[in-house]
Amino acid sequence: MQNRTIGGRAVSAIGLGGMPMSIEGRPDRDRSIATIHAALDAGVTLIDTADAYHQHADEVGHNEELIAAALRSYGGDTSGVLVATKGGHLRPGDGSWTKDGRPEYLKVAVKASAKRLGVEAIGLYQFHRPDPNVPYGDSVGAIRDLLDEGVIEMAGISNANPDQIREANDILGGRLVSVQNQFSPRFRSSLPELELCAQLGIAFLPWSPLGGIALARSGELGAEYAAFLEVAEAHGVSPFRVTLAWELALAPVVVPIPGASRPESVQDSAQAADLTLTDDEVARLSAAGA
């Protein structure tokens, strides 16, 4: 597995998104553990989670606990695995998503996440989503405090626009290491954020890089975006693998975190790091559906 960098730390060029293993439609626990183990076997050293990845109100942190259990039960060395989690987004249990960016809430949430993950300091903690009821600078200021106190080792943000990226980096004293935004062939409105991260040397982590759980599970990505299917057929690989290889080719700071709930899915995704696209193919895919 090729490596990329988050805040000076080497991670696999393809990460694993844990959300599908804990929300609606999730698999049983054994299959989830097998999926995480398959990712580790494939060389994945970045796993993305959040305390809000759960279904019911009484199981906050379901995905964090699942990942911690999978790492404990893995037979190999996991010391090089970076687990990135997030706070500030909540699921009250009725299927909705709410926000809480209050500094006092984030400082409690991060310690609860660390306990579930079984770590003294969280490797990468990201503010999950801006709260319109709380000044953005106040929320990021709490992340800065956690970084200064050593509660977290690295700080990032998620679902941010260019102004928020600049503001967060200023508040953090130039220590912003990651931005996690939605980006895929279907959703390209975060291209300005990707380009800004490339300019600043900040890792850009596309979430739903295959276009979302529904599109990935249905296998319709190639049908919706013909160019991706055609390039995939030329290389003898899946359109999903081509999609991730295309995202990697956009900038050296891009580290896709495709979600998975089956070992086969993560094994296919991991091989995208070894798929080299020509400049013409990248340009063709960038133009498709734009």
CSV table of N, CA and C in Angstrom, one decimal, residues 7 12 32 48 50 56 116 163 176 185 250 259:
chain,number,residue,atom,x,y,z
A,7,GLY,N,-0.5,15.4,8.6
A,7,GLY,CA,0.2,16.1,9.7
A,7,GLY,C,1.6,15.5,10.0
A,12,SER,N,-1.9,5.0,5.0
A,12,SER,CA,-2.2,4.4,3.7
A,12,SER,C,-2.9,5.4,2.8
A,32,SER,N,-18.6,-7.2,10.4
A,32,SER,CA,-17.9,-5.9,10.5
A,32,SER,C,-16.5,-6.1,11.0
A,48,ASP,N,-11.5,5.8,9.7
A,48,ASP,CA,-12.3,7.0,10.0
A,48,ASP,C,-13.6,6.6,10.7
A,50,ALA,N,-16.7,8.2,14.0
A,50,ALA,CA,-17.2,9.3,14.7
A,50,ALA,C,-18.1,8.8,15.8
A,56,HIS,N,-29.2,4.0,17.4
A,56,HIS,CA,-30.1,4.3,18.5
A,56,HIS,C,-29.5,5.2,19.6
A,116,ARG,N,-13.8,5.2,24.7
A,116,ARG,CA,-14.3,4.1,23.8
A,116,ARG,C,-13.2,3.5,22.9
A,163,ASP,N,-13.4,29.5,3.6
A,163,ASP,CA,-13.2,30.5,4.7
A,163,ASP,C,-13.0,29.8,6.0
A,176,LEU,N,-3.7,22.9,11.5
A,176,LEU,CA,-4.8,22.1,10.9
A,176,LEU,C,-4.2,21.1,9.9
A,185,PRO,N,-17.6,11.5,-7.8
A,185,PRO,CA,-18.0,11.9,-9.2
A,185,PRO,C,-19.4,12.6,-9.2
A,250,LEU,N,-5.9,13.6,-8.3
A,250,LEU,CA,-6.2,15.0,-8.3
A,250,LEU,C,-5.2,15.8,-7.5
A,259,GLY,N,-16.3,4.0,2.7
A,259,GLY,CA,-16.9,3.1,3.6
A,259,GLY,C,-17.1,1.7,3.1
